[in-house]
Amino acid sequence: MMSRAGIAFMRLIAHLPLSWVRALGRALGLVLYALVWSRRKVVDVNLRLCFPQWSLSERRRVAREVFVYVAQSFLDRAWLWHAPPEVVRRRVHLTGAVQELAGRDATILFCPHFVGLDAGVSAMSQQVPRSFVGIYTQQSNPVIDAWVLKGRNRFGDARPMSRSEGVRDLIAALRAGHVMYLLPDMNFGPEESIFVPFYGVPAATVPSLSRFARLGKAKVVPLITRLTPQGYEVRVGEAWQDYPTKDLEADTALMNRRLQAYIDEMPAQYYWVHKRFKTRPPGQPGVY
């Protein structure tokens, strides 16, 4: 019942002016920053490890902004998924090397976890005439799961695939001309990860970007989404040159270095509420 009430609320605010939705998101973010101390600690640890040159006051300022951006981007799902299509197109601006997505070349979108990730998905499926495929993690709540799936696949031709479908099906879809969304910058545990530096800290990182690009003979195109007062800017980057190589570890380390450059442009909009360094190298203590 609570889930259905929450979805009804999102449908209701979908038609409000954007400035009202953002003001509500700001208030919600500040409340969460004040009350959810455990997640606030996670953000502080992440910022302290990645930006040791920052002062305590600077870390706290950015941490508050992180909570605000996370809350605003969550409420933005209301209009991304429920407002008229012309509203979404007006508020979500696709920029950059969009020509990289022309044709049917095997293409992987490297989509880091910036808060505007869902807006990037909407921009691609609404404004780019390609078929898309992505790895989908099922939500534990079936009502929320159905809502998220319907929202993310609202426009165009997008096919979610579960991790259980296996690498072979994903590669087949990629070679058949689907553009693959890949979000490999989270901590997925030690099983399939390797340790490579992220802001100089050993981070368990899934080497899937290099592996899928090599197996699918695909180019890698970064997709970076920035939350703006007008909505979102979704920037398509130039395809990475000389990538992948035969060195899986070097490719994964390069991915993290390029991710750092994207984060440095807007550090408060990265998803620092995630326990990125939860998995530690053998013998090293936990940080959270």
XYZ file of C-alpha atoms in Angstrom:
288
model
C 0.000 0.000 0.000
C 2.835 2.391 0.875
C 4.533 1.664 -2.451
C 1.371 2.391 -4.407
C 0.847 5.591 -2.423
C 4.398 6.664 -3.216
C 3.903 6.055 -6.932
C 0.620 7.981 -6.822
C 2.468 10.887 -5.216
C 5.073 10.809 -8.012
C 2.304 10.874 -10.625
C 0.791 13.849 -8.835
C 3.952 15.980 -8.747
C 4.861 15.076 -12.347
C 2.847 18.034 -13.585
C 4.216 20.634 -11.177
C 6.657 23.307 -12.401
C 10.216 22.023 -12.316
C 11.247 24.712 -9.832
C 8.650 23.384 -7.375
C 9.840 19.790 -7.756
C 13.439 20.867 -7.251
C 12.535 22.939 -4.165
C 10.764 19.918 -2.700
C 13.806 17.781 -3.514
C 16.140 20.249 -1.839
C 14.064 20.220 1.332
C 13.913 16.414 1.311
C 17.671 16.161 0.756
C 18.473 18.446 3.686
C 16.144 16.470 5.942
C 17.806 13.198 4.905
C 21.252 14.709 5.458
C 20.236 15.664 8.986
C 18.524 12.386 9.893
C 20.234 9.537 8.008
C 23.551 9.731 9.827
C 24.708 6.253 8.738
C 24.550 7.158 5.050
C 26.020 10.586 5.794
C 29.028 8.769 7.269
C 29.396 6.767 4.041
C 29.477 9.977 1.989
C 32.001 11.563 4.345
C 34.313 8.542 4.219
C 34.153 8.434 0.422
C 34.936 12.135 0.122
C 37.723 11.940 2.699
C 39.403 9.055 0.857
C 38.998 10.542 -2.618
C 39.629 14.202 -1.799
C 42.115 14.263 1.113
C 43.082 17.819 0.157
C 39.630 19.116 1.084
C 38.973 20.689 4.459
C 36.314 19.326 6.827
C 34.016 22.255 6.031
C 34.370 21.628 2.296
C 33.556 17.941 2.711
C 30.461 18.795 4.728
C 29.319 21.321 2.147
C 29.688 18.843 -0.704
C 28.042 16.086 1.359
C 24.962 18.261 1.855
C 24.877 18.940 -1.877
C 25.128 15.204 -2.570
C 21.999 14.526 -0.493
C 20.153 17.379 -2.192
C 21.065 16.184 -5.696
C 20.144 12.573 -4.875
C 16.737 13.669 -3.562
C 16.102 16.026 -6.475
C 17.020 13.404 -9.058
C 14.754 10.874 -7.345
C 11.769 13.226 -7.468
C 12.622 14.083 -11.076
C 11.611 10.540 -11.939
C 8.052 11.825 -11.513
C 8.162 13.931 -14.671
C 10.697 11.750 -16.491
C 8.327 8.801 -16.236
C 4.887 10.421 -16.041
C 4.890 13.900 -17.617
C 3.937 14.305 -21.304
C 6.762 13.323 -23.690
C 7.186 16.904 -24.915
C 7.953 18.008 -21.340
C 10.721 15.430 -21.073
C 12.198 16.424 -24.427
C 12.133 20.103 -23.472
C 13.899 19.548 -20.158
C 16.453 16.907 -21.182
C 19.061 18.253 -23.603
C 21.198 15.817 -25.580
C 24.599 17.300 -26.452
C 28.097 16.336 -27.536
C 29.227 13.700 -30.013
C 25.754 12.357 -30.799
C 27.077 11.202 -34.183
C 28.839 8.359 -32.333
C 25.413 6.729 -32.007
C 24.531 6.862 -35.702
C 24.384 3.681 -37.749
C 24.455 0.199 -36.266
C 28.047 -0.121 -35.048
C 28.446 -2.215 -31.913
C 28.452 0.412 -29.165
C 28.704 0.355 -25.388
C 27.626 3.394 -23.391
C 29.801 3.854 -20.323
C 27.263 5.321 -17.882
C 28.786 6.264 -14.518
C 26.536 6.657 -11.513
C 25.856 10.358 -11.586
C 22.540 11.328 -10.031
C 21.017 12.103 -13.432
C 21.475 8.586 -14.766
C 17.756 8.002 -15.341
C 17.522 11.206 -17.380
C 20.326 9.883 -19.569
C 18.390 6.680 -20.188
C 15.284 8.688 -21.106
C 17.254 10.925 -23.481
C 18.773 7.971 -25.293
C 15.569 6.017 -25.774
C 13.464 9.082 -26.651
C 15.888 10.987 -28.897
C 18.189 8.378 -30.466
C 16.695 5.971 -33.060
C 18.563 2.876 -31.873
C 17.674 -0.229 -29.928
C 19.100 -0.400 -26.410
C 19.885 -3.184 -23.974
C 20.992 -3.005 -20.374
C 21.630 -5.234 -17.383
C 18.754 -4.858 -14.938
C 18.861 -5.704 -11.233
C 15.419 -6.704 -10.015
C 13.966 -4.664 -7.145
C 12.910 -6.598 -4.043
C 9.480 -4.911 -4.006
C 7.432 -6.166 -7.005
C 5.325 -2.986 -7.175
C 8.420 -0.772 -7.283
C 10.113 -3.168 -9.693
C 7.250 -2.887 -12.180
C 7.217 0.919 -11.824
C 10.965 1.255 -12.408
C 10.918 -1.080 -15.408
C 8.012 0.739 -17.013
C 9.583 4.143 -16.392
C 13.033 3.285 -17.706
C 11.564 1.647 -20.799
C 8.950 4.314 -21.444
C 10.377 5.499 -24.762
C 11.819 3.820 -27.825
C 13.117 0.273 -28.086
C 14.819 -0.703 -24.845
C 15.252 -4.222 -23.524
C 16.285 -4.923 -19.939
C 18.250 -8.132 -19.425
C 18.883 -9.792 -16.094
C 22.328 -10.912 -14.992
C 21.054 -14.492 -15.100
C 20.669 -14.325 -18.897
C 24.429 -14.607 -19.203
C 27.212 -13.007 -21.180
C 26.389 -14.859 -24.391
C 22.938 -13.261 -24.735
C 24.311 -9.808 -23.969
C 27.070 -10.143 -26.561
C 24.561 -11.434 -29.125
C 22.379 -8.368 -28.537
C 25.394 -6.078 -28.854
C 26.538 -7.659 -32.121
C 22.954 -7.501 -33.442
C 23.098 -3.715 -33.312
C 21.728 -2.923 -29.849
C 23.480 -0.191 -27.903
C 24.455 -1.533 -24.478
C 24.186 0.492 -21.280
C 26.961 -0.482 -18.885
C 27.326 0.825 -15.332
C 30.482 -0.839 -13.990
C 31.560 1.783 -11.432
C 29.884 0.296 -8.354
C 31.185 -2.214 -5.814
C 29.690 -5.568 -6.806
C 31.737 -7.588 -4.322
C 34.973 -9.544 -4.674
C 33.776 -12.429 -6.831
C 34.269 -10.925 -10.298
C 36.198 -7.784 -9.370
C 39.820 -6.758 -9.546
C 41.506 -4.083 -7.444
C 42.530 -0.990 -9.372
C 43.020 2.571 -8.093
C 40.104 4.959 -7.779
C 41.407 8.334 -6.614
C 44.487 6.461 -5.458
C 42.516 4.024 -3.283
C 42.379 0.323 -4.236
C 38.784 -0.266 -5.313
C 37.124 -3.553 -6.224
C 36.046 -2.896 -9.811
C 34.246 -5.136 -12.280
C 36.292 -5.313 -15.529
C 33.147 -5.782 -17.597
C 33.626 -2.697 -19.785
C 36.851 -3.988 -21.302
C 35.560 -7.557 -21.493
C 32.264 -6.698 -23.225
C 33.966 -4.272 -25.608
C 36.479 -6.910 -26.634
C 33.991 -9.786 -26.981
C 31.450 -7.613 -28.792
C 34.053 -5.802 -30.921
C 32.365 -2.623 -29.726
C 33.451 0.965 -29.282
C 33.052 2.587 -25.871
C 31.204 5.917 -25.721
C 30.863 7.780 -22.392
C 27.463 9.174 -21.444
C 27.640 11.824 -18.709
C 24.493 13.381 -17.281
C 24.454 16.689 -15.365
C 21.498 17.994 -13.367
C 20.843 21.644 -14.258
C 18.248 24.245 -13.192
C 16.472 23.691 -16.533
C 16.459 19.892 -16.292
C 19.420 17.814 -17.456
C 22.304 17.994 -19.877
C 23.107 14.572 -21.330
C 26.547 14.703 -22.942
C 27.740 12.057 -25.378
C 31.539 11.833 -25.436
C 33.839 10.841 -28.257
C 34.495 7.110 -28.522
C 37.581 6.059 -26.583
C 40.558 5.474 -28.833
C 42.752 2.352 -28.521
C 40.265 0.731 -26.168
C 40.010 -2.069 -25.268
C 43.458 -3.628 -25.210
C 44.455 -7.151 -24.269
C 45.300 -5.998 -20.742
C 42.114 -6.259 -18.678
C 43.620 -4.659 -15.571
C 45.131 -1.730 -17.460
C 41.825 -1.106 -19.245
C 39.909 -1.114 -15.961
C 42.395 1.248 -14.324
C 42.050 3.571 -17.327
C 38.269 3.478 -16.956
C 38.593 4.653 -13.360
C 41.002 7.452 -14.302
C 38.595 8.728 -16.941
C 35.729 8.439 -14.483
C 37.699 10.604 -12.055
C 37.986 13.314 -14.704
C 34.213 13.277 -15.190
C 33.620 13.420 -11.427
C 36.047 16.320 -10.977
C 33.762 18.418 -13.205
C 30.844 18.026 -10.759
C 31.878 16.083 -7.630
C 28.617 16.723 -5.759
C 26.585 14.971 -8.474
C 28.301 11.596 -8.157
C 26.518 8.868 -6.216
C 28.729 8.985 -3.125
C 26.016 7.417 -0.936
C 27.203 4.046 -2.264
C 29.819 2.098 -0.249
C 32.365 2.159 -3.050
C 35.197 0.864 -0.850
C 33.250 -1.765 1.092
C 35.297 -4.591 -0.446
C 38.885 -4.216 0.731
C 42.101 -5.893 -0.411
C 43.103 -8.889 1.740
C 44.451 -7.814 5.084
C 43.212 -4.225 4.875
C 40.618 -3.038 7.451
C 37.179 -1.777 6.534
C 36.663 1.950 6.152
C 32.960 2.297 6.945
